[in-house]
Short mmCIF file of C-alpha atoms in Angstrom, two decimals:
data_model
loop_
_atom_site.label_atom_id
_atom_site.label_comp_id
_atom_site.label_asym_id
_atom_site.label_seq_id
_atom_site.Cartn_x
_atom_site.Cartn_y
_atom_site.Cartn_z
CA MET A 1 -0.61 -11.69 20.69
CA THR A 2 2.74 -12.24 22.39
CA LEU A 3 3.15 -11.54 25.70
CA TRP A 4 7.83 -10.53 25.20
CA PRO A 5 8.03 -7.19 24.78
CA SER A 6 8.90 -5.19 21.30
CA THR A 7 10.58 -2.38 22.90
CA LEU A 8 14.65 -2.98 23.57
CA LEU A 9 14.49 -1.16 27.16
CA TRP A 10 11.93 -3.38 28.37
CA ARG A 11 13.06 -6.84 26.96
CA SER A 12 16.05 -5.35 28.52
CA ALA A 13 14.09 -4.55 32.01
CA LEU A 14 12.37 -8.09 31.75
CA LEU A 15 15.19 -10.01 31.49
CA ILE A 16 17.13 -8.33 34.20
CA ALA A 17 14.58 -9.13 36.62
CA LEU A 18 14.36 -12.71 35.59
CA LEU A 19 17.54 -12.96 36.80
CA LEU A 20 17.59 -10.97 39.48
CA MET A 21 14.78 -13.14 40.64
CA LEU A 22 16.47 -16.28 39.35
CA ALA A 23 19.46 -15.07 41.82
CA HIS A 24 17.28 -14.27 44.76
CA LEU A 25 14.70 -17.74 44.81
CA ALA A 26 18.90 -19.17 44.56
CA TRP A 27 19.86 -17.08 47.72
CA LEU A 28 16.86 -18.21 49.52
CA GLN A 29 17.57 -21.78 49.07
CA ILE A 30 20.89 -21.35 50.13
CA PHE A 31 19.23 -19.89 52.98
CA ARG A 32 17.45 -22.02 53.57
CA VAL A 33 19.62 -25.34 53.35
CA SER A 34 22.34 -23.19 55.39
CA THR A 35 20.27 -22.67 57.88
CA ARG A 36 17.90 -25.60 58.53
CA GLU A 37 20.18 -27.41 60.77
CA PRO A 38 21.12 -24.62 63.54
CA ARG A 39 16.88 -24.10 63.49
CA ALA A 40 16.87 -27.78 63.84
CA ARG A 41 19.15 -28.19 67.27
CA GLN A 42 17.82 -24.57 68.38
CA VAL A 43 14.12 -25.93 67.96
CA SER A 44 15.11 -29.25 69.91
CA GLN A 45 16.64 -27.75 72.90
CA GLN A 46 13.33 -25.83 73.29
CA ILE A 47 11.10 -29.14 73.32
CA ILE A 48 13.95 -30.61 75.11
CA SER A 49 13.92 -27.60 78.30
CA THR A 50 9.87 -27.74 77.87
CA VAL A 51 9.41 -31.74 78.69
CA ASN A 52 12.55 -31.58 80.87
CA LEU A 53 10.67 -28.87 83.05
CA THR A 54 7.38 -30.12 82.73
CA ARG A 55 8.24 -33.65 83.73
CA ALA A 56 10.81 -32.20 86.45
CA ALA A 57 7.21 -30.00 87.62
CA LEU A 58 4.55 -32.89 87.42
CA VAL A 59 7.16 -35.51 89.63
CA THR A 60 8.09 -32.89 92.40
CA ALA A 61 4.26 -31.77 92.75
CA GLU A 62 2.04 -33.45 95.18
CA PRO A 63 0.05 -36.35 93.12
CA SER A 64 -3.59 -34.15 94.57
CA LYS A 65 -2.05 -31.38 92.59
CA ARG A 66 -0.95 -32.06 89.30
CA TYR A 67 -4.06 -31.79 87.61
CA SER A 68 -4.37 -28.26 88.65
CA LEU A 69 -0.29 -27.83 88.00
CA LEU A 70 -1.44 -29.51 84.41
CA GLY A 71 -4.21 -26.93 84.19
CA GLU A 72 -1.64 -24.09 84.77
CA ILE A 73 0.55 -25.06 82.68
CA ALA A 74 -1.99 -25.31 79.71
CA GLN A 75 -2.89 -22.14 80.05
CA ARG A 76 0.32 -20.17 80.70
CA GLU A 77 2.35 -22.45 78.37
CA GLY A 78 0.18 -23.74 76.03
CA VAL A 79 1.46 -26.52 76.33
CA GLU A 80 -0.96 -29.80 77.02
CA VAL A 81 -0.17 -33.44 78.73
CA HIS A 82 -1.83 -36.28 77.34
CA LEU A 83 -1.94 -40.43 78.84
CA ALA A 84 -0.60 -42.24 76.02
CA GLN A 85 -3.30 -44.96 74.94
CA PRO A 86 -2.65 -48.00 73.53
CA GLY A 87 -3.56 -48.39 69.94
CA GLU A 88 -2.08 -44.86 68.49
CA LYS A 89 -2.34 -43.47 65.59
CA LEU A 90 0.67 -41.46 64.84
CA GLY A 91 1.67 -39.43 61.80
CA VAL A 92 4.73 -39.92 59.55
CA LEU A 93 7.66 -37.88 60.23
CA PRO A 94 8.50 -35.65 56.82
CA ARG A 95 12.33 -36.98 56.05
CA THR A 96 12.89 -33.17 55.24
CA GLY A 97 16.71 -33.38 56.75
CA PHE A 98 15.09 -30.27 59.58
CA HIS A 99 12.67 -32.46 61.12
CA GLU A 100 15.09 -35.74 61.35
CA VAL A 101 17.51 -33.91 62.92
CA VAL A 102 14.85 -32.62 65.63
CA GLU A 103 14.14 -36.38 66.36
CA ALA A 104 17.88 -37.75 66.65
CA ASP A 105 18.25 -34.67 69.26
CA LEU A 106 15.70 -35.11 71.49
CA ARG A 107 16.34 -39.02 71.98
CA ALA A 108 19.29 -38.65 72.42
CA GLN A 109 18.75 -35.98 75.31
CA LEU A 110 15.87 -38.16 76.27
CA GLY A 111 16.52 -40.91 76.02
CA PRO A 112 16.32 -43.97 72.79
CA ALA A 113 12.30 -44.52 73.09
CA THR A 114 11.56 -41.30 72.82
CA ARG A 115 8.60 -41.05 70.27
CA PHE A 116 8.06 -37.21 68.33
CA THR A 117 5.32 -37.25 65.77
CA LEU A 118 3.55 -34.03 64.12
CA SER A 119 -0.08 -35.77 63.91
CA ARG A 120 -1.84 -38.36 67.12
CA ASN A 121 -5.05 -39.20 66.47
CA GLY A 122 -5.34 -36.66 63.73
CA VAL A 123 -4.37 -33.59 66.04
CA ILE A 124 -1.92 -31.05 64.70
CA GLY A 125 0.83 -30.34 66.97
CA ILE A 126 4.18 -31.08 68.34
CA TRP A 127 3.93 -34.67 70.24
CA VAL A 128 7.01 -35.60 72.24
CA SER A 129 6.72 -38.60 74.14
CA PHE A 130 8.65 -38.61 78.20
CA ASP A 131 7.50 -41.59 80.89
CA ILE A 132 7.07 -40.67 84.52
CA ASP A 133 7.69 -43.70 86.55
CA GLY A 134 6.86 -46.18 84.09
CA ASP A 135 3.80 -44.51 82.98
CA GLY A 136 3.82 -43.13 79.12
CA TYR A 137 2.86 -39.01 78.60
CA TRP A 138 3.04 -36.87 75.39
CA MET A 139 3.54 -33.25 75.46
CA LEU A 140 1.87 -31.51 73.23
CA MET A 141 3.62 -27.98 72.08
CA PRO A 142 1.91 -26.08 69.00
CA GLU A 143 3.93 -26.00 66.10
CA ALA A 144 3.92 -22.06 65.05
CA ARG A 145 4.74 -21.29 68.95
CA LEU A 146 8.34 -23.41 67.96
CA VAL A 147 8.77 -23.33 64.36
CA ALA A 148 7.55 -19.63 63.25
CA ASP A 149 6.89 -19.01 59.71
CA GLU A 150 9.46 -17.50 57.81
CA SER A 151 8.13 -17.85 54.47
CA LEU A 152 5.79 -14.96 53.97
CA ARG A 153 7.92 -12.21 55.17
CA TRP A 154 10.97 -13.63 53.51
CA ILE A 155 9.07 -13.64 50.19
CA GLY A 156 7.74 -10.29 51.02
CA TRP A 157 11.24 -8.78 51.65
CA GLY A 158 12.32 -10.27 47.94
CA ALA A 159 9.67 -9.14 46.55
CA LEU A 160 9.83 -5.50 47.55
CA VAL A 161 14.16 -5.93 47.02
CA LEU A 162 13.18 -7.32 43.51
CA LEU A 163 10.65 -4.65 42.15
CA LEU A 164 13.30 -2.15 43.21
CA ALA A 165 15.95 -3.82 41.39
CA VAL A 166 13.83 -3.30 38.12
CA ALA A 167 12.78 -0.08 39.13
CA GLY A 168 16.82 0.50 39.43
CA ALA A 169 17.04 -1.55 35.76
CA VAL A 170 14.32 -0.23 33.80
CA LEU A 171 16.01 3.69 35.18
CA ILE A 172 19.24 2.51 34.08
CA VAL A 173 18.64 0.66 30.89
CA ALA A 174 15.94 3.91 30.10
CA ARG A 175 19.15 6.03 30.16
CA ILE A 176 21.34 3.69 28.53
CA ASN A 177 18.81 3.65 25.29
CA ARG A 178 18.16 7.01 25.06
CA PRO A 179 21.30 7.80 22.75
CA LEU A 180 19.56 4.94 20.53
CA ARG A 181 15.87 6.71 20.74
CA ALA A 182 17.69 9.94 19.42
CA LEU A 183 19.25 7.43 17.00
CA THR A 184 15.90 5.64 16.01
CA ALA A 185 13.82 9.11 14.94
CA ALA A 186 16.80 10.90 13.60
CA ALA A 187 17.16 7.94 11.56
CA ALA A 188 12.74 7.47 10.29
CA GLN A 189 14.16 11.51 9.60
CA MET A 190 15.99 10.79 7.12
CA GLY A 191 13.83 7.83 5.70
CA ARG A 192 10.92 10.66 4.91
CA GLY A 193 13.94 12.55 2.80
CA ALA A 194 14.47 15.26 5.14
CA THR A 195 18.11 15.81 6.33
CA PRO A 196 18.40 15.21 10.55
CA ALA A 197 20.11 17.71 13.18
CA PRO A 198 23.44 15.50 14.41
CA VAL A 199 22.65 13.18 17.19
CA ASP A 200 24.61 13.61 20.66
CA GLU A 201 27.62 11.62 20.33
CA SER A 202 27.72 10.28 24.54
CA GLY A 203 26.98 7.57 26.62
CA PRO A 204 29.29 3.93 26.01
CA THR A 205 31.61 3.64 23.33
CA GLU A 206 29.02 1.35 21.22
CA ILE A 207 26.72 3.58 20.84
CA ARG A 208 29.18 7.30 20.71
CA THR A 209 30.90 4.84 17.58
CA LEU A 210 27.13 4.47 16.35
CA SER A 211 25.48 8.15 16.77
CA ARG A 212 29.23 9.22 14.93
CA ALA A 213 28.92 7.16 12.75
CA PHE A 214 25.21 8.03 11.72
CA ASN A 215 26.26 11.24 11.88
CA GLN A 216 29.06 10.98 9.61
CA MET A 217 26.68 9.22 6.97
CA ALA A 218 23.80 12.09 7.03
CA ALA A 219 26.62 14.74 6.69
CA ASP A 220 27.53 12.85 3.56
CA ARG A 221 23.97 11.95 2.21
CA LYS A 222 23.02 15.78 2.54
CA ALA A 223 26.40 16.76 0.85
CA LEU A 224 25.80 14.63 -2.22
CA ASP A 225 21.90 15.64 -2.43
CA ASP A 226 23.47 18.90 -2.29
CA GLU A 227 25.58 18.20 -4.80
CA ARG A 228 22.95 16.44 -6.76
CA ALA A 229 20.03 19.66 -6.81
CA LEU A 230 22.99 21.79 -8.31
CA LEU A 231 23.96 19.43 -10.78
CA LEU A 232 20.58 19.64 -11.62
CA ALA A 233 20.32 23.64 -11.87
CA GLY A 234 23.46 23.77 -14.01
CA VAL A 235 22.34 21.41 -16.29
CA SER A 236 18.98 23.19 -16.46
CA HIS A 237 20.11 26.77 -16.57
CA ASP A 238 22.99 25.32 -19.74
CA LEU A 239 19.92 23.82 -21.37
CA ARG A 240 17.15 26.63 -20.98
CA THR A 241 19.80 29.02 -22.06
CA PRO A 242 19.71 27.85 -25.81
CA LEU A 243 15.66 26.27 -25.22
CA ALA A 244 15.23 29.97 -25.19
CA ARG A 245 17.19 30.74 -28.83
CA ILE A 246 16.04 28.19 -30.15
CA ARG A 247 11.82 29.00 -29.44
CA LEU A 248 12.81 32.42 -30.43
CA GLY A 249 14.03 31.15 -33.78
CA VAL A 250 11.05 29.44 -34.01
CA GLU A 251 8.45 32.51 -33.61
CA MET A 252 11.03 34.03 -37.07
CA LEU A 253 10.45 31.05 -38.74
CA GLU A 254 7.64 31.85 -41.44
CA GLY A 255 6.49 28.88 -43.50
CA ASP A 256 4.68 25.92 -42.53
CA ALA A 257 2.86 26.80 -39.44
CA SER A 258 1.97 22.90 -38.13
CA LEU A 259 5.68 22.37 -38.01
CA ARG A 260 6.41 25.43 -36.19
CA GLU A 261 3.57 24.73 -33.45
CA GLY A 262 5.32 20.44 -33.33
CA ILE A 263 8.93 22.20 -32.44
CA ALA A 264 7.41 24.45 -29.94
CA GLN A 265 5.55 21.47 -28.14
CA ASP A 266 8.99 20.37 -28.15
CA ILE A 267 10.29 22.50 -26.62
CA GLU A 268 7.50 23.05 -24.15
CA ASP A 269 8.06 19.49 -23.01
CA ILE A 270 11.47 19.16 -23.00
CA ASP A 271 11.00 22.31 -20.48
CA SER A 272 8.80 20.24 -18.28
CA ALA A 273 11.10 17.60 -18.64
CA ILE A 274 13.58 19.62 -16.66
CA ASN A 275 11.00 21.31 -14.21
CA GLN A 276 10.66 17.66 -13.78
CA PHE A 277 14.56 16.94 -13.04
CA LEU A 278 14.67 19.70 -10.53
CA ASP A 279 11.24 18.71 -8.51
CA PHE A 280 12.45 15.37 -8.38
CA ALA A 281 15.94 17.11 -6.88
CA ARG A 282 13.63 19.69 -4.86
CA ALA A 283 11.46 17.00 -3.01
CA ALA A 284 13.55 16.35 -0.09
CA SER A 285 14.69 20.09 0.38
CA SER A 286 14.98 22.01 3.71
CA GLU A 287 11.04 23.68 3.36
CA SER A 288 10.09 25.32 6.31
CA VAL A 289 7.20 23.47 8.02
CA THR A 290 4.47 25.45 8.06
CA SER A 291 1.38 24.87 11.35
CA GLY A 292 -2.11 24.42 11.28
CA ALA A 293 -1.91 25.04 7.04
CA SER A 294 -4.87 24.26 5.08
CA LEU A 295 -5.23 21.42 2.68
CA ASN A 296 -7.49 22.68 0.97
CA ASP A 297 -6.66 26.19 0.47
CA ILE A 298 -4.05 24.91 -1.43
CA ILE A 299 -5.97 22.94 -3.22
CA ASP A 300 -8.57 26.07 -3.98
CA ALA A 301 -5.37 28.59 -4.77
CA LEU A 302 -4.51 25.90 -7.60
CA ALA A 303 -7.96 25.65 -9.12
CA PRO A 304 -7.92 28.68 -11.30
CA LYS A 305 -4.81 27.73 -12.78
CA TYR A 306 -6.88 24.62 -14.08
CA ALA A 307 -10.01 26.94 -15.31
CA ARG A 308 -7.77 29.36 -17.46
CA ALA A 309 -6.26 26.76 -19.71
CA GLY A 310 -9.76 25.10 -20.02
CA LYS A 311 -9.98 21.91 -18.04
CA ALA A 312 -12.56 20.72 -16.29
CA LEU A 313 -11.11 20.12 -12.60
CA THR A 314 -13.97 19.44 -9.86
CA VAL A 315 -13.13 20.22 -6.43
CA LYS A 316 -15.15 18.80 -3.63
CA THR A 317 -13.23 19.35 -0.81
CA GLY A 318 -14.05 18.13 2.77
CA TYR A 319 -13.39 18.31 6.50
CA VAL A 320 -9.51 18.64 6.64
CA PRO A 321 -8.17 19.01 10.61
CA PRO A 322 -5.07 21.73 10.05
CA LEU A 323 -1.71 19.95 9.16
CA PRO A 324 1.58 21.27 9.45
CA LEU A 325 2.77 20.78 5.72
CA ARG A 326 5.43 22.00 3.46
CA LYS A 327 3.06 23.83 1.37
CA VAL A 328 5.45 24.58 -1.93
CA ALA A 329 6.10 20.59 -1.94
CA MET A 330 2.59 19.92 -1.21
CA GLN A 331 0.79 22.09 -3.79
CA ARG A 332 3.85 20.18 -6.43
CA LEU A 333 1.96 16.74 -4.74
CA ILE A 334 -1.73 17.54 -5.44
CA GLY A 335 0.01 19.49 -8.97
CA ASN A 336 1.30 16.35 -10.20
CA LEU A 337 -1.55 14.30 -9.53
CA ILE A 338 -3.78 16.60 -11.36
CA ASP A 339 -1.52 16.93 -14.52
CA ASN A 340 -0.77 13.30 -14.67
CA ALA A 341 -4.78 13.08 -14.13
CA PHE A 342 -5.40 14.78 -17.24
CA ARG A 343 -2.33 13.86 -19.76
CA HIS A 344 -3.17 10.17 -18.97
CA GLY A 345 -6.99 9.74 -17.36
CA GLY A 346 -8.64 11.96 -19.95
CA SER A 347 -10.60 15.27 -20.28
CA GLU A 348 -12.06 15.25 -16.33
CA VAL A 349 -10.68 15.12 -13.40
CA THR A 350 -11.83 15.20 -9.79
CA VAL A 351 -10.15 16.48 -6.39
CA ILE A 352 -11.31 14.80 -3.33
CA THR A 353 -10.40 15.83 0.64
CA GLY A 354 -11.71 14.48 4.44
CA GLY A 355 -9.98 13.42 7.17
CA ASN A 356 -10.86 12.47 10.53
CA ALA A 357 -9.39 12.66 13.86
CA HIS A 358 -6.29 10.41 12.88
CA ALA A 359 -5.52 11.03 9.30
CA ALA A 360 -6.16 12.84 6.57
CA PHE A 361 -6.65 12.95 2.53
CA VAL A 362 -6.09 14.00 -0.68
CA GLU A 363 -7.66 11.79 -3.90
CA VAL A 364 -7.59 12.78 -7.51
CA LEU A 365 -9.40 11.12 -9.86
CA ASP A 366 -9.28 10.23 -13.66
CA ARG A 367 -10.90 8.45 -16.49
CA GLY A 368 -8.16 6.77 -17.92
CA PRO A 369 -7.41 3.66 -18.45
CA GLY A 370 -6.05 2.88 -14.65
CA ILE A 371 -3.21 1.23 -12.78
CA PRO A 372 -3.60 -2.72 -12.45
CA PRO A 373 -2.82 -3.66 -8.66
CA ALA A 374 0.11 -5.17 -9.53
CA GLU A 375 2.00 -2.57 -11.44
CA ALA A 376 0.91 0.30 -8.58
CA GLU A 377 3.88 0.15 -6.30
CA ARG A 378 6.12 0.19 -9.23
CA MET A 379 4.55 2.79 -10.60
CA LEU A 380 5.95 4.71 -7.41
CA GLN A 381 9.11 3.99 -8.77
CA PRO A 382 11.65 7.19 -10.40
CA PHE A 383 11.71 6.81 -14.31
CA THR A 384 8.86 4.18 -13.96
CA ARG A 385 6.51 4.29 -17.27
CA MET A 386 3.36 2.15 -18.61
CA ASP A 387 3.88 1.46 -22.49
CA ILE A 388 0.32 1.19 -22.52
CA ALA A 389 -2.11 1.86 -19.82
CA ARG A 390 -0.39 4.78 -18.66
CA SER A 391 1.69 6.99 -20.46
CA THR A 392 3.20 7.90 -24.06
CA SER A 393 5.39 10.59 -22.46
CA GLY A 394 7.63 12.42 -20.02
CA THR A 395 10.26 11.73 -17.32
CA GLY A 396 8.37 9.15 -15.75
CA LEU A 397 9.36 10.84 -11.96
CA GLY A 398 5.34 12.43 -11.58
CA LEU A 399 4.65 9.57 -9.27
CA ALA A 400 7.79 9.40 -8.07
CA ILE A 401 7.93 13.13 -6.52
CA VAL A 402 4.81 12.92 -5.36
CA ASP A 403 5.70 9.61 -3.33
CA ARG A 404 8.78 11.05 -2.06
CA ILE A 405 6.93 14.64 -0.60
CA ALA A 406 4.05 12.10 1.21
CA LYS A 407 6.72 9.89 2.95
CA MET A 408 8.23 13.43 3.97
CA HIS A 409 5.37 14.11 5.32
CA GLY A 410 4.63 11.03 6.96
CA GLY A 411 2.13 10.00 4.99
CA ASN A 412 1.69 7.10 2.31
CA VAL A 413 0.18 7.09 -2.14
CA ARG A 414 -1.97 4.26 -3.18
CA LEU A 415 -2.99 4.06 -6.59
CA LEU A 416 -6.44 2.18 -6.42
CA PRO A 417 -9.38 1.65 -8.66
CA ARG A 418 -11.84 4.13 -8.89
CA GLU A 419 -14.96 3.03 -6.22
CA ASP A 420 -17.84 4.42 -8.19
CA GLY A 421 -18.18 2.03 -10.68
CA LEU A 422 -16.55 4.39 -13.48
CA LYS A 423 -13.04 3.16 -15.25
CA GLY A 424 -10.19 5.60 -14.29
CA LEU A 425 -7.30 5.12 -11.52
CA ARG A 426 -7.44 6.76 -7.82
CA ALA A 427 -4.98 8.42 -6.72
CA ARG A 428 -5.38 8.46 -2.77
CA VAL A 429 -2.65 10.12 -0.71
CA GLU A 430 -3.08 9.41 3.71
CA LEU A 431 -1.20 12.17 5.93
CA PRO A 432 -1.42 11.54 9.73
CA VAL A 433 -2.74 13.50 12.48
CA PRO A 434 -0.87 15.44 13.89
CA LEU A 435 2.74 15.18 11.89
CA LYS A 436 4.63 15.16 15.25
CA ASN A 437 7.69 14.10 13.41
CA ILE A 438 7.94 16.69 10.68
CA VAL A 439 10.91 18.43 11.35
#
């Protein structure tokens, strides 16, 4: 699992946040370097003033009162004075530039013999040496009193500024991405065979150009679909008129009854092929969606048709939640699966439905030779037939119509072997719940 976000919105926001963070760190470094010497001068002046005042107070005070004076200075100012001792252990002064400037100023104004350290005999603080009448002393001041640690405050303010900048970046990128989200939704609708409404041509020039090109593409595609449907409707009308006359002529013929039946069957096959061409053209039609439709009701409405034809259709309906469906298209989908099963899978066909909170399904099972798994995907393509296993007649559009209608509803079709140990095909159509993107 990668931590890198997948959406353009959060990728852009993260990259902007990283850029702001680097810029903020660079600014803090520049600020620290540029203010290092002025802060060092300020600290050194405070130390020098404290040392001079303390030494002057001790020099002018009566010897008997010096100890009480030292106690009062320590209590009020937090400054301690210690006698210098031989063999003292002094810490090494950090070479950061800041302490070097402080040390140079102290020696320049207090004398070249002045010593400056941050640790004496293991005691941490600001230690500065000075002399009174040849005697050595150390003055101890708390480091926090003179060198305030501003890093946490700057980090806090920086974090606040960063959060505000990231929030602003998210809002800006979200506004820029809004047309892209609309384009994505429209493209998904087009992928399901629907005709999306024109997207708003707003935003930056590049996005407006993309939206305009997409709208033009969608309009051109709709025009092609309409022309194709019109062409097929015209062809079907022109073909059915002579077919009707041929059918009438066959019924009036006298002679071999088997010949008449054969010609009549050929006419029915041609008429069925025309119907399949029209169904394939209408699969992406603008039929309205019925909210809360029942998949079981559609199957129950189809079952009497096969009972009247004397076909053994077994229906096993389970719980299926209400779905937003194109009822006519879904009836065509299920009817194609059942017809395909009877045509190629034997005389016994079973329809099963079921579902849960996330998906609903309908399965059509037959006892035919089945479809090899390697050929299952290919059989969903238009005008595809198997020479031996599944098809000796027909147009090769039945499963393609099923696949197109399923995708139009956001679902998918799977051609699987039966799981009950019997030979045959299990055609399974899965539909998501709820189907929010159907238009």
